[in-house]
Structure formats: structure tokens, C-alpha cells
């Protein structure tokens, strides 16, 4: 697809075609080619240019200026000069351009009005059939004069000059329009604007002599309050602004007062339309305990004192924020919502809008000039910008049990959600018993699963089962997936319960681990039970002493025994002392963290020292809680000094002031 011809709308449709003529055989008619005389195909004057390589873009001047076009065969240019003429000439000789848009080896000039030379800024484009150039307008002697102007091209030093004519009308820019009051208003219109234009012809009949418009739309009404040779005062009623183009909620448009008889007798001022604020975004807070609501522009906060809590439904329309929900304006553009009890609002499916009821507090623009937001557009509630997933999650239960025992699997979240979470359970075994148990788990959504004695949901004995579980909150955030493997034994064995994993254990603190063991419901003897703790895996150099791993249900690992940021696996075995065949074993996974360093200065945090005495500060008592106190702490120190009560907190010695 070819680009649109320069200066024409890029969305238009333009057809290119080749035309030809052929003399019939035997005809006495012959053809002779000639070059048509150059003509000005288009000319316009812009007071302000667009930013970029050309003054006009899609036949529009810059800064929203309309400029002047051909009226009654002439284009208006100012008496005082200035601005830019854009001229398109057909059938000029195609020339080669320099890097600054000048004619290579030739020249071009533009004469405007009463013989004054314009400054040719550049030739934008030179083709076989047309040339586009831009020129700055010179000053003229007399306003109101319509005269011939011309473009003269000398293609080269040896080629004759070529000319193309157009007409100009000189207008006087001394018609200065000022907006005296009411220069801002609502998009609905109806506001009163006071205007004054200087040097305007005396008006005796406003309807037939004057035109008042806002952004090209006629004023709803206007009256001439006074008209002299020096000034004309006008009161106009603004029309509605129907465009959807705003910058920060405002649209600055030109006000024009012009003579109907001569449109060049005109003045332009500016009027600003203010749009009613609308909700632009609604996000859950990171903790999902409320909403952050942002408006597209600063507001008057509906008259509510900034920072003061108010009932959300005074401003917002939503019945799902919970009983007792409260709101506060944190800025003129943002409302923070704190949910009440039992909120039901969810992301994507729900929206929040402004309350437009007659008794509601109505939101306007910050300056109060807009209409109140009466046709509020609902904003869809979105997930938090930072989604805080539930977790970490742990899963515990009996690792081994017999056919007479019950089973409870317990999933626990360290950090949950302000609303109930859903647990997704799966059995990953693909054998028949695993598939049957998975079908049962698919129906479970709670954090605890209890199987009755005999565990009928587990259809096979002497088989291990692996269960996965993760938690999902109402925002769709999920925890990590954790697994737990257990075995349903066909032989009679005690029922043993102990934590399957301990995460983030601080090495600098003692760690207590307890297990409980009971006789199988299949064992009526109830003889003595025995226990044995064993280290399965542990890092070299930081082993747990055998004396710690004893034959009790509970062990205490002393502080500074475990290495920081390390993994340990212990096992606890419970058995019937009189019958070692009745044995159950379960492993405990321990993952340690690291403790914060403790900084201490000898003598405490407050010391009184004479300014005549030496001051010694000793931080050697600082330590790493994960390292034994008697060992090298491996610390480095950074000291700083400040005077918190002084205007200048910088510490100085007596030698540097």
C-alpha cells in the first residue's frame, strides 16, 4: 500500500492512473507534447507550525490553530508578518534539493502582497508534477488589500524563470480578543463568558455582523454589551464540548470572535473545558484487605476533608465492600478502601463506580468547575499490582499406619489470606488404588482430611501413597506445592505422629521436636512402646550428637548445634518392645535459617563521659547468634557518629569546627 500524497489525510483513498491517447492509423491528426504553465494548487497560512519536518500535518497547523485558507480566491496573511505559508505548485520543473531544502544550482523566491519578498524556509518536496515549499510571511503596508502574489523558480543558472500566481488578502492582527471572566467551565456548556475584542468594527446588529464560536462550534447564544471603535464587549454562553480529547481532565480550545462580512477580521482567545473525574483503576491492596481506587484526574474529593475517614457508599457504588467498610482520600486522586466484615468483592467479575444518587457526595474536578460525575463508568476490580501468595505451606500426617488406624492429613499455611482459601489435593500414584484415592481427593477443598479407622478410601495395603496439596486464595494466588508420602501397612504397627518438616529453624535457639505413638487398634496387648531417633542426613562438621538423639519421644537440639541455612533429615522409629515386627518409622525434614546479628557496645547505649576524658567504644561483645559464643564470631564493623538533637547532626572534632 502506497503512502497518501503529502499533506493529504493518511486515512483517505486516492486512485492513481495513467491516461494516454493514440492517433488512428491513417489519421492526419498529430500529437505534440507541451508543459502546462505552473499553477498554485494549494496555499495556506499557519500562525504556528507542527513539530517535525513540515509545518502542516494532514492540512492542519500546529497547536490546534486553523490558519487561513483560500477565501474568495485569496489567502489571508497578517499585516505584521510572521507565520508560515505552505504552497503547493503544480508543473514546476523538478529540481535537486540541498540538505537544507534549497535549489541546487538555482533559486526560488516568493513575493507577497504589495511586492515584499518572503523568506523561503525550504522546499519540502520536488517531483515531476508538483513542488511543496514553505515561506515566512513579510510585513505589509496596508491591511485589507487583495493583490497578486507569486512564486518564481529558476531551476538552474541557464534555465528561464518559471512563475505561478496566487492572491493574498492582508488582515490586521490588532484585533485582539481577551477572555475577561468565565474562561473555564464544564463540558456540558451553559457557562457565561465575558469577552472583549479590540479595534473590531462597531457592531449595530450582532446577528448579522458577528460570529462567536468555541472550538469551531457556535456559542449557544451571545449578546454585544458595548461596541466602540476601540473595543467591543461580548457576553457568550458556552456550547457543550463533545470531543473525548482531554489532557489531565482539561481541554483548552480556541474562542473566536469574527466578522461575518470579512472572516479575516477576527480575534482568538482560549477557553478550558473541564471533564468530570472518573475512576481509572481499582486494584486490591497487596494484603487483599482493601482497594486502591485511582481517578483519571485530581478531584475536589467530594468535599471530604483529606485524610478523614468516611462511609464508602457516600462516594462509591458497591455493595460488596463488607459491613462497616471505610474510605479515606489519600490524595486528591486516590481513595483507599478498608474492607468491612465479610466482603464479597472479587477481581475481574466485579466493578466499582461512583455513587450518582441524589444524596451522594458528588465528585468534581479539583477546581470544582466540572460537572459532577453523573454518568459514572464502572471500573473493573483488578488483582494487586504485587500479588502476595499464601504460604509457606506444610503438610503433615502419619507416615506409616496399619489397616486398623485412622489417618489425618493436615495442610498448614504460615501466611494465609483475609478470606478462606481453597486447598487442592491430588494423589500422584497411577495405580488403581492411587487413582481411586485421587478421585476422593478431587472432592476435598479444606486444609484437613480425616480418614476413619481402616481408611477405606485407601483400597490397597502394603502400598505407599504420595499426596500433593497447594492452597489458592480468592485472588487466584497459589502457594507452592508440597508432597507427603505415607504407607498403609498390612501388618499390625503402632500409630506414630511427628512433624514431617520444620522450616526456618534458627540455629541460635534450641529446637524441640516431639512425637506421639499409640498402639494399633488391632493390638489388644498394649505392651510397652519403645523409641529411637536417628540422623539420616546432616552436613559434615555440624552433626547432631548421638547423646541428643535418644530413645525418648521428645528430643531437644541445643542452640548453635545446627548449621545456618542447612538441611537435616531425622527419623523417629516407634515399636512394640515385645514384638519388633510391630514397627513404624517417620522422617522429619529440618531446614535452618539464619539469625540477625546482635550489635552491642560495652557500657550500654547511654554513657556519660567528661569532655576532658578519652572516649573508648568497645563493640567486641557483638555476636552472631548462630555461632557459639566461645568461637570466633567472624564479624566486621562499621562505625558512624551523629548528634540527633542538633540542627546539624554531623559530628566534628575540635580541629575541624
XYZ file of C-alpha atoms in Angstrom:
657
model
C 0.000 0.000 0.000
C 1.470 3.325 -1.082
C 1.606 6.303 1.276
C -1.015 9.019 0.868
C 0.076 12.097 -1.128
C 1.860 14.563 1.114
C -0.379 16.892 3.134
C -3.438 14.719 2.494
C -5.190 12.666 5.172
C -3.427 9.307 5.699
C -6.830 7.576 6.034
C -8.191 8.814 2.685
C -8.476 6.793 -0.540
C -6.563 8.087 -3.572
C -6.529 6.475 -7.056
C -3.509 6.747 -9.317
C -3.978 6.049 -13.017
C -2.181 6.576 -16.314
C -4.002 8.188 -19.254
C -2.899 8.038 -22.894
C -4.133 8.861 -26.382
C -3.263 7.168 -29.699
C -3.874 8.531 -33.230
C -5.758 6.164 -35.527
C -3.894 4.652 -38.426
C -4.042 6.932 -41.463
C -5.240 9.931 -39.489
C -3.804 13.336 -40.243
C -4.013 14.286 -36.554
C -0.672 14.504 -34.783
C 0.160 14.998 -31.114
C 2.605 17.482 -29.684
C 3.649 17.386 -26.007
C 3.805 20.622 -24.022
C 4.464 21.507 -20.374
C 1.452 23.175 -18.714
C 2.037 26.547 -17.148
C 2.776 26.253 -13.389
C -0.217 26.911 -11.127
C -0.648 27.195 -7.354
C -2.744 24.158 -6.410
C -2.871 24.867 -2.675
C -1.842 27.655 -0.318
C -2.454 28.178 3.411
C -1.035 30.372 6.180
C -0.280 28.975 9.649
C 0.417 31.181 12.665
C 2.008 28.170 14.403
C 3.646 25.132 12.799
C 3.550 21.496 13.868
C 6.657 19.978 15.374
C 8.504 17.967 12.767
C 9.725 18.210 9.206
C 6.675 20.008 7.764
C 4.678 22.956 9.050
C 1.309 21.420 8.213
C 0.325 17.850 9.007
C -2.757 16.432 7.261
C -3.584 20.033 6.254
C -3.633 21.183 9.903
C -1.462 23.831 11.554
C 0.193 23.315 14.930
C -1.231 23.943 18.428
C -4.797 23.451 17.225
C -4.599 26.568 15.033
C -6.824 26.544 11.980
C -4.745 29.049 9.995
C -6.198 30.664 6.856
C -7.106 29.126 3.501
C -8.365 30.492 0.204
C -11.480 32.634 0.812
C -12.980 34.304 -2.271
C -9.834 33.279 -4.160
C -7.339 34.806 -1.705
C -5.446 33.552 1.328
C -5.243 35.773 4.400
C -1.831 36.805 5.716
C -1.113 39.211 8.596
C -0.122 42.817 8.028
C 2.534 42.472 10.737
C 4.025 39.447 9.025
C 5.065 36.225 10.692
C 3.716 32.716 10.445
C 4.338 30.331 7.580
C 2.860 29.934 4.094
C 2.632 26.395 2.742
C 2.407 26.434 -1.073
C 1.922 23.539 -3.488
C 2.741 24.415 -7.122
C 1.839 22.122 -9.997
C 4.108 21.671 -13.048
C 7.273 23.387 -11.791
C 10.435 21.840 -13.174
C 11.705 19.158 -10.847
C 14.900 20.304 -9.137
C 17.562 18.738 -6.976
C 17.474 19.899 -3.366
C 20.288 20.588 -0.952
C 20.285 19.154 2.571
C 18.511 22.325 3.808
C 15.807 22.281 1.104
C 17.318 24.863 -1.299
C 17.585 24.602 -5.099
C 20.896 23.120 -6.201
C 22.364 25.489 -8.809
C 19.201 27.626 -8.996
C 16.912 29.760 -6.857
C 13.323 30.292 -5.743
C 11.572 33.322 -4.339
C 8.100 34.222 -3.083
C 6.637 37.731 -3.382
C 3.700 38.503 -1.080
C 1.081 41.262 -1.298
C 2.487 44.658 -2.210
C 5.807 43.365 -3.534
C 7.569 42.282 -0.350
C 9.798 39.271 -0.565
C 9.035 36.388 1.767
C 11.805 34.261 3.231
C 11.692 30.804 1.666
C 12.382 28.462 4.571
C 12.761 25.342 2.490
C 11.435 23.288 -0.400
C 9.800 20.303 1.264
C 9.475 18.173 -1.854
C 10.134 18.497 -5.605
C 8.595 15.983 -8.002
C 7.896 15.862 -11.737
C 4.333 17.128 -11.268
C 4.426 19.251 -8.119
C 6.577 21.143 -5.656
C 5.865 21.881 -1.975
C 7.574 24.822 -0.276
C 7.283 26.822 2.947
C 7.942 30.555 3.369
C 7.841 33.088 6.209
C 5.448 35.998 5.626
C 6.950 39.546 5.416
C 5.291 42.706 6.743
C 2.837 44.598 4.500
C 1.970 48.270 4.338
C -1.817 48.238 4.090
C -4.456 45.962 5.593
C -7.496 44.874 3.581
C -5.642 44.839 0.250
C -6.134 41.871 -2.083
C -3.258 41.557 -4.516
C -1.362 39.116 -6.672
C 1.500 37.209 -5.092
C 3.822 34.873 -6.915
C 6.294 32.041 -6.632
C 9.252 32.298 -9.021
C 11.532 29.320 -9.655
C 14.819 29.466 -11.512
C 15.712 25.774 -11.924
C 19.356 26.471 -12.859
C 21.682 29.260 -13.937
C 20.905 28.540 -17.585
C 17.155 27.833 -17.350
C 14.465 30.522 -17.671
C 12.427 31.518 -14.646
C 9.030 29.895 -14.068
C 6.204 31.652 -12.181
C 2.951 30.703 -10.506
C 0.485 33.225 -9.068
C -1.863 33.286 -6.105
C -3.797 36.050 -4.361
C -3.337 37.271 -0.783
C -5.577 39.329 1.461
C -3.758 41.368 4.107
C -5.515 41.355 7.501
C -4.816 43.371 10.625
C -3.827 41.352 13.692
C -4.620 44.237 16.002
C -7.999 42.561 16.594
C -7.004 41.181 19.994
C -9.580 39.070 21.820
C -9.375 38.765 25.610
C -11.373 36.468 27.865
C -12.314 38.578 30.874
C -14.186 36.064 33.057
C -15.739 32.606 32.943
C -12.809 31.333 30.911
C -13.143 27.797 32.345
C -16.250 25.658 32.536
C -17.922 22.274 32.404
C -18.145 20.143 29.267
C -21.941 20.357 29.385
C -21.715 24.026 28.439
C -24.140 26.678 29.578
C -21.490 28.810 31.267
C -21.269 32.583 30.904
C -18.108 34.020 29.330
C -17.210 37.724 29.178
C -15.122 38.688 26.121
C -13.583 41.887 24.767
C -12.090 42.390 21.278
C -10.110 45.496 20.316
C -10.385 47.511 17.093
C -13.392 45.492 15.900
C -15.760 47.339 13.570
C -18.620 48.895 15.530
C -21.411 46.341 15.878
C -25.002 47.505 15.470
C -26.583 44.107 14.777
C -24.809 41.184 16.428
C -26.731 38.526 14.500
C -25.712 39.770 11.065
C -22.308 41.253 11.862
C -20.564 38.913 14.335
C -19.870 35.227 14.833
C -18.763 33.761 18.219
C -17.563 30.161 18.381
C -15.824 27.766 20.766
C -13.538 25.257 19.072
C -15.453 25.933 15.855
C -18.872 25.346 17.472
C -21.168 28.395 17.565
C -21.869 29.815 21.014
C -25.199 28.728 22.443
C -26.052 32.434 22.499
C -24.283 35.776 22.778
C -25.024 39.471 23.201
C -22.984 42.580 22.497
C -22.724 44.585 25.706
C -20.853 47.554 24.213
C -19.214 48.413 20.886
C -16.900 51.358 20.166
C -14.107 51.981 17.737
C -11.675 50.902 20.482
C -13.330 47.720 21.784
C -16.384 45.505 21.589
C -17.559 43.606 24.698
C -19.480 40.357 24.324
C -21.258 38.001 26.748
C -21.484 34.462 25.358
C -22.983 31.186 26.582
C -20.688 28.206 26.049
C -21.832 25.274 23.907
C -21.263 21.689 25.017
C -17.876 20.109 24.352
C -18.481 16.819 22.536
C -14.909 15.687 21.918
C -13.366 12.998 24.124
C -9.874 14.527 23.980
C -8.586 15.771 27.338
C -5.225 16.331 28.971
C -5.350 15.770 32.732
C -9.115 16.238 32.570
C -8.942 19.567 30.706
C -9.354 20.604 27.072
C -8.119 24.077 26.052
C -9.961 25.228 22.917
C -9.919 28.452 20.902
C -12.669 31.058 21.295
C -13.150 33.007 18.078
C -14.930 36.317 17.523
C -15.087 37.129 13.806
C -16.816 39.466 11.373
C -19.358 37.703 9.187
C -18.658 40.113 6.308
C -14.883 39.582 6.486
C -13.666 36.448 8.358
C -10.140 37.877 8.416
C -11.378 40.467 10.930
C -11.205 38.189 13.929
C -9.572 37.518 17.251
C -8.825 34.340 19.156
C -8.584 33.617 22.882
C -8.623 30.400 24.886
C -11.322 28.618 26.893
C -10.802 25.476 29.020
C -13.412 22.754 29.340
C -13.169 20.565 32.470
C -14.317 16.968 32.390
C -15.901 15.279 35.407
C -13.392 12.904 37.080
C -13.873 9.205 36.509
C -12.428 6.139 38.185
C -9.497 4.965 36.073
C -8.365 1.920 38.041
C -9.327 -0.269 41.003
C -6.771 -2.654 42.493
C -6.827 -4.880 45.522
C -4.200 -3.916 48.083
C -1.250 -6.290 48.370
C -2.671 -7.824 51.559
C -6.159 -8.008 49.912
C -7.708 -6.184 52.885
C -8.959 -3.280 50.795
C -8.867 -1.463 47.470
C -6.761 1.309 45.940
C -9.004 3.433 43.694
C -7.429 5.957 41.341
C -9.196 8.726 39.385
C -8.133 9.913 35.957
C -7.669 13.498 37.188
C -7.293 15.310 40.545
C -10.673 15.820 42.260
C -12.283 18.072 44.857
C -12.563 14.900 46.997
C -16.340 15.348 47.021
C -15.947 17.964 49.728
C -14.491 15.441 52.205
C -11.590 16.670 54.339
C -8.360 14.974 53.169
C -7.235 12.174 55.449
C -10.663 11.910 57.116
C -12.418 8.543 57.137
C -15.876 8.442 55.553
C -18.504 5.872 54.657
C -17.521 4.450 51.285
C -21.047 4.480 49.856
C -21.147 8.279 50.283
C -18.953 8.398 47.152
C -18.756 4.876 45.743
C -21.378 2.461 44.460
C -20.600 -1.081 45.607
C -22.498 -3.364 47.961
C -19.641 -5.867 48.252
C -17.125 -3.972 50.395
C -18.276 -5.595 53.638
C -20.261 -4.284 56.587
C -18.625 -1.183 58.042
C -16.209 -0.573 55.144
C -14.422 2.767 55.455
C -12.687 5.029 52.947
C -10.165 7.855 53.069
C -8.799 10.193 50.397
C -5.030 9.659 50.490
C -4.535 12.217 47.688
C -6.896 14.288 45.566
C -6.731 11.489 43.002
C -6.836 8.346 45.168
C -9.229 6.671 47.617
C -8.054 3.935 49.973
C -10.803 1.446 50.878
C -10.614 -0.702 54.024
C -12.981 -3.649 53.802
C -15.600 -4.211 56.465
C -16.657 -7.638 57.703
C -17.450 -10.336 55.153
C -16.527 -8.515 51.916
C -17.532 -10.403 48.776
C -15.956 -8.316 46.033
C -13.698 -10.268 43.663
C -11.363 -9.406 40.823
C -12.398 -9.283 37.155
C -16.063 -10.161 37.766
C -16.878 -7.109 39.931
C -16.730 -3.372 39.307
C -16.698 -0.179 41.339
C -18.328 3.049 40.194
C -19.224 6.441 41.606
C -22.456 6.816 43.533
C -24.637 9.084 41.388
C -27.686 9.067 43.673
C -29.099 12.467 44.585
C -27.970 12.187 48.218
C -24.415 11.066 47.444
C -21.319 13.214 47.762
C -20.559 14.179 44.172
C -17.032 14.277 42.791
C -15.918 17.210 40.627
C -12.602 18.393 39.219
C -10.081 19.774 41.709
C -11.087 23.360 40.893
C -14.788 22.497 41.203
C -15.545 23.694 37.671
C -16.523 20.384 36.098
C -19.945 18.800 36.194
C -20.448 16.250 38.961
C -19.808 12.722 37.745
C -23.363 11.676 36.876
C -22.794 9.002 34.224
C -20.045 7.105 36.000
C -18.367 4.315 34.053
C -17.739 1.240 36.256
C -14.100 0.234 36.676
C -13.238 -3.457 36.823
C -11.561 -4.606 40.019
C -8.058 -5.920 39.341
C -5.688 -8.161 41.297
C -2.991 -6.402 43.369
C -0.047 -4.954 41.495
C 2.066 -7.118 43.810
C 0.309 -10.439 44.357
C 1.115 -11.859 47.796
C 0.728 -15.618 47.576
C -0.342 -17.681 50.595
C 2.340 -19.812 52.222
C 4.706 -21.286 53.015
C 2.589 -24.425 53.300
C 3.419 -27.547 55.290
C 1.756 -30.965 55.133
C 1.805 -33.442 57.999
C 0.319 -36.824 58.839
C 1.256 -40.369 59.775
C 3.962 -41.752 57.546
C 3.049 -45.349 58.365
C -0.119 -46.897 59.755
C -1.899 -50.226 59.673
C -5.297 -51.326 58.468
C -6.935 -50.578 61.851
C -5.722 -46.961 62.116
C -7.312 -43.687 61.153
C -5.399 -41.081 59.114
C -5.417 -37.294 59.272
C -3.565 -35.184 56.714
C -3.133 -31.561 57.808
C -2.067 -28.727 55.488
C -0.988 -25.590 57.351
C -0.276 -22.119 55.939
C 2.194 -19.846 57.692
C 0.642 -16.857 55.898
C -2.942 -17.306 54.807
C -5.433 -14.853 53.274
C -8.035 -12.466 54.704
C -10.647 -14.762 53.149
C -10.899 -18.554 53.229
C -8.531 -20.318 50.881
C -9.195 -23.407 48.798
C -6.921 -26.416 49.101
C -6.302 -28.511 46.011
C -5.425 -32.105 46.836
C -4.086 -34.758 44.454
C -2.702 -38.277 44.666
C 0.061 -38.735 42.110
C 0.102 -42.541 42.085
C -1.135 -44.025 38.832
C -2.027 -47.497 40.082
C -5.652 -48.432 40.732
C -5.535 -47.612 44.450
C -3.853 -44.259 43.759
C -6.417 -43.339 41.083
C -9.272 -44.256 43.435
C -7.792 -42.124 46.236
C -7.234 -39.239 43.802
C -10.927 -39.346 42.856
C -11.695 -38.900 46.568
C -9.195 -36.036 46.952
C -10.678 -34.163 43.974
C -13.752 -33.519 46.123
C -11.775 -32.091 49.071
C -11.182 -28.343 49.486
C -10.344 -27.939 53.172
C -6.934 -27.926 54.833
C -7.576 -31.120 56.770
C -8.500 -34.571 55.504
C -9.590 -37.190 58.049
C -9.961 -40.832 57.072
C -11.828 -43.065 59.523
C -10.344 -46.170 61.137
C -9.470 -48.701 58.491
C -9.014 -45.890 55.894
C -11.465 -47.403 53.393
C -10.541 -44.706 50.832
C -7.138 -46.394 50.559
C -8.103 -49.614 48.819
C -4.686 -51.333 48.823
C -2.446 -52.302 51.761
C 1.335 -52.606 51.875
C 1.413 -49.729 49.420
C 2.803 -46.199 49.570
C 0.712 -43.195 48.524
C 2.061 -39.779 47.544
C -0.219 -36.781 48.080
C 0.295 -33.232 46.771
C -1.507 -30.157 48.056
C -1.409 -26.409 47.483
C -3.590 -23.500 48.579
C -5.296 -20.936 46.325
C -6.794 -17.693 47.612
C -9.744 -15.774 46.173
C -7.435 -13.652 44.020
C -6.019 -16.727 42.299
C -2.646 -16.576 44.061
C -1.309 -20.017 44.906
C 1.179 -21.407 47.377
C 3.925 -23.764 46.381
C 3.022 -27.433 46.024
C 4.131 -29.729 48.852
C 4.156 -33.510 48.881
C 3.754 -36.141 51.564
C 4.295 -39.893 51.209
C 2.782 -42.431 53.564
C 2.377 -46.184 53.665
C -0.671 -48.244 54.604
C 0.796 -51.439 56.085
C -0.916 -54.799 56.104
C 0.891 -55.814 59.312
C -0.071 -54.521 62.729
C 2.042 -51.492 63.730
C 1.852 -48.569 66.156
C 0.414 -45.217 65.080
C 3.177 -42.558 65.034
C 2.676 -38.802 64.624
C 5.522 -36.293 64.270
C 6.051 -33.128 62.237
C 7.167 -34.058 58.746
C 9.128 -30.827 58.206
C 10.410 -27.843 60.165
C 11.371 -24.819 58.078
C 13.356 -21.739 59.046
C 14.650 -23.098 62.354
C 17.028 -20.509 63.925
C 20.363 -22.217 64.730
C 20.956 -19.894 67.658
C 17.955 -21.275 69.534
C 17.279 -24.720 70.963
C 14.968 -26.834 68.795
C 12.401 -29.115 70.464
C 10.850 -31.951 68.415
C 8.135 -34.193 69.845
C 6.415 -37.304 68.539
C 3.454 -39.304 69.797
C 2.968 -43.029 69.369
C -0.013 -45.243 70.227
C -0.751 -48.953 69.971
C -2.563 -50.121 66.907
C -6.279 -50.617 67.302
C -5.552 -54.149 66.094
C -3.206 -54.759 69.063
C -5.011 -55.570 72.278
C -1.879 -56.403 74.292
C -0.925 -52.771 74.919
C 2.605 -53.692 75.919
C 5.452 -51.189 76.275
C 6.365 -48.981 73.306
C 9.994 -48.041 72.553
C 11.519 -45.201 70.529
C 14.679 -44.427 68.591
C 15.823 -41.156 66.932
C 18.356 -41.393 64.091
C 20.136 -38.808 61.928
C 19.581 -39.755 58.288
C 21.398 -36.833 56.601
C 23.248 -33.869 58.108
C 26.059 -31.523 56.985
C 29.596 -32.559 57.834
C 31.086 -30.631 60.709
C 27.698 -29.697 62.188
C 26.413 -33.098 63.220
C 23.882 -33.646 65.966
C 25.498 -35.538 68.854
C 24.358 -39.120 69.371
C 23.557 -38.242 73.002
C 20.907 -35.808 71.730
C 19.323 -38.467 69.532
C 17.942 -40.709 72.256
C 15.160 -43.144 72.969
C 12.518 -40.673 74.157
C 9.500 -39.345 72.280
C 10.982 -35.848 72.516
C 14.459 -34.510 71.795
C 15.952 -31.035 72.318
C 18.715 -29.983 69.933
C 20.884 -27.436 71.802
C 21.372 -23.923 70.455
C 24.267 -23.497 67.994
C 24.252 -27.185 67.132
C 22.633 -26.860 63.725
C 24.456 -25.041 60.925
C 22.770 -21.968 59.461
C 21.000 -22.302 56.119
C 21.388 -26.085 56.075
C 19.219 -29.189 55.694
C 18.895 -32.085 58.133
C 16.791 -35.259 57.971
C 15.990 -37.180 61.164
C 13.856 -40.254 61.643
C 11.799 -41.404 64.631
C 11.032 -45.109 64.973
C 8.327 -46.390 67.323
C 7.965 -50.136 68.001
C 6.385 -52.601 70.414
C 9.211 -53.580 72.744
C 7.986 -57.156 72.993
C 7.389 -57.546 69.263
C 9.813 -55.672 66.986
C 7.758 -56.666 63.954
C 5.267 -54.004 65.022
C 7.371 -51.007 63.910
C 6.570 -47.598 62.458
C 9.122 -45.031 61.216
C 8.648 -41.415 60.109
C 11.204 -38.879 58.877
C 11.474 -35.214 59.889
C 12.998 -32.720 57.445
C 14.651 -29.688 59.105
C 15.702 -26.605 57.161
C 17.534 -23.960 59.174
C 17.574 -20.235 58.584
C 19.938 -17.584 59.921
C 19.588 -15.204 62.857
C 20.083 -11.434 62.827
C 23.440 -10.218 64.082
C 23.435 -8.629 67.531
C 25.420 -5.377 67.900
C 26.434 -4.424 71.451
C 28.591 -1.575 72.786
C 30.241 -2.208 76.118
C 28.724 0.025 78.783
C 25.281 0.144 77.219
C 23.517 2.513 74.853
C 23.866 5.568 77.148
C 27.144 6.677 78.682
C 28.223 9.874 80.478
C 31.780 10.906 79.640
C 33.612 14.109 80.529
C 34.735 16.148 77.558
C 38.174 16.159 79.208
C 38.370 12.364 79.162
C 39.196 9.936 76.386
C 36.206 8.067 74.961
C 36.596 4.364 74.238
C 33.838 2.447 72.476
C 34.103 -1.349 72.554
C 31.813 -3.495 70.371
C 33.621 -6.781 70.990
C 30.540 -8.178 72.747
C 28.647 -8.150 69.445
C 27.946 -11.621 68.154
C 26.359 -13.875 65.600
C 23.679 -15.907 67.427
C 24.281 -18.798 65.034
C 27.913 -19.108 66.206
C 28.916 -20.369 69.642
C 29.832 -17.531 71.993
C 33.271 -19.041 72.596
C 34.068 -19.237 68.889
C 35.395 -16.537 66.565
C 32.297 -14.570 65.521
C 33.771 -13.597 62.139
C 32.328 -10.073 62.298
C 33.384 -6.828 60.622
C 32.348 -3.432 61.975
C 31.247 -0.096 60.512
C 31.056 2.926 62.859
C 29.177 6.204 62.367
C 28.568 9.285 64.506
C 25.648 11.731 64.662
C 24.107 14.239 67.066
C 20.343 13.549 66.903
C 19.345 16.660 68.895
C 21.401 19.110 66.845
C 20.228 21.123 63.817
C 23.326 19.849 62.016
C 23.737 16.225 63.166
C 27.291 15.908 61.793
C 29.942 15.007 64.375
C 33.116 17.135 64.269
C 36.407 17.135 66.133
C 37.818 20.220 67.886
C 40.180 20.701 64.965
C 37.570 20.916 62.205
C 34.997 23.098 63.988
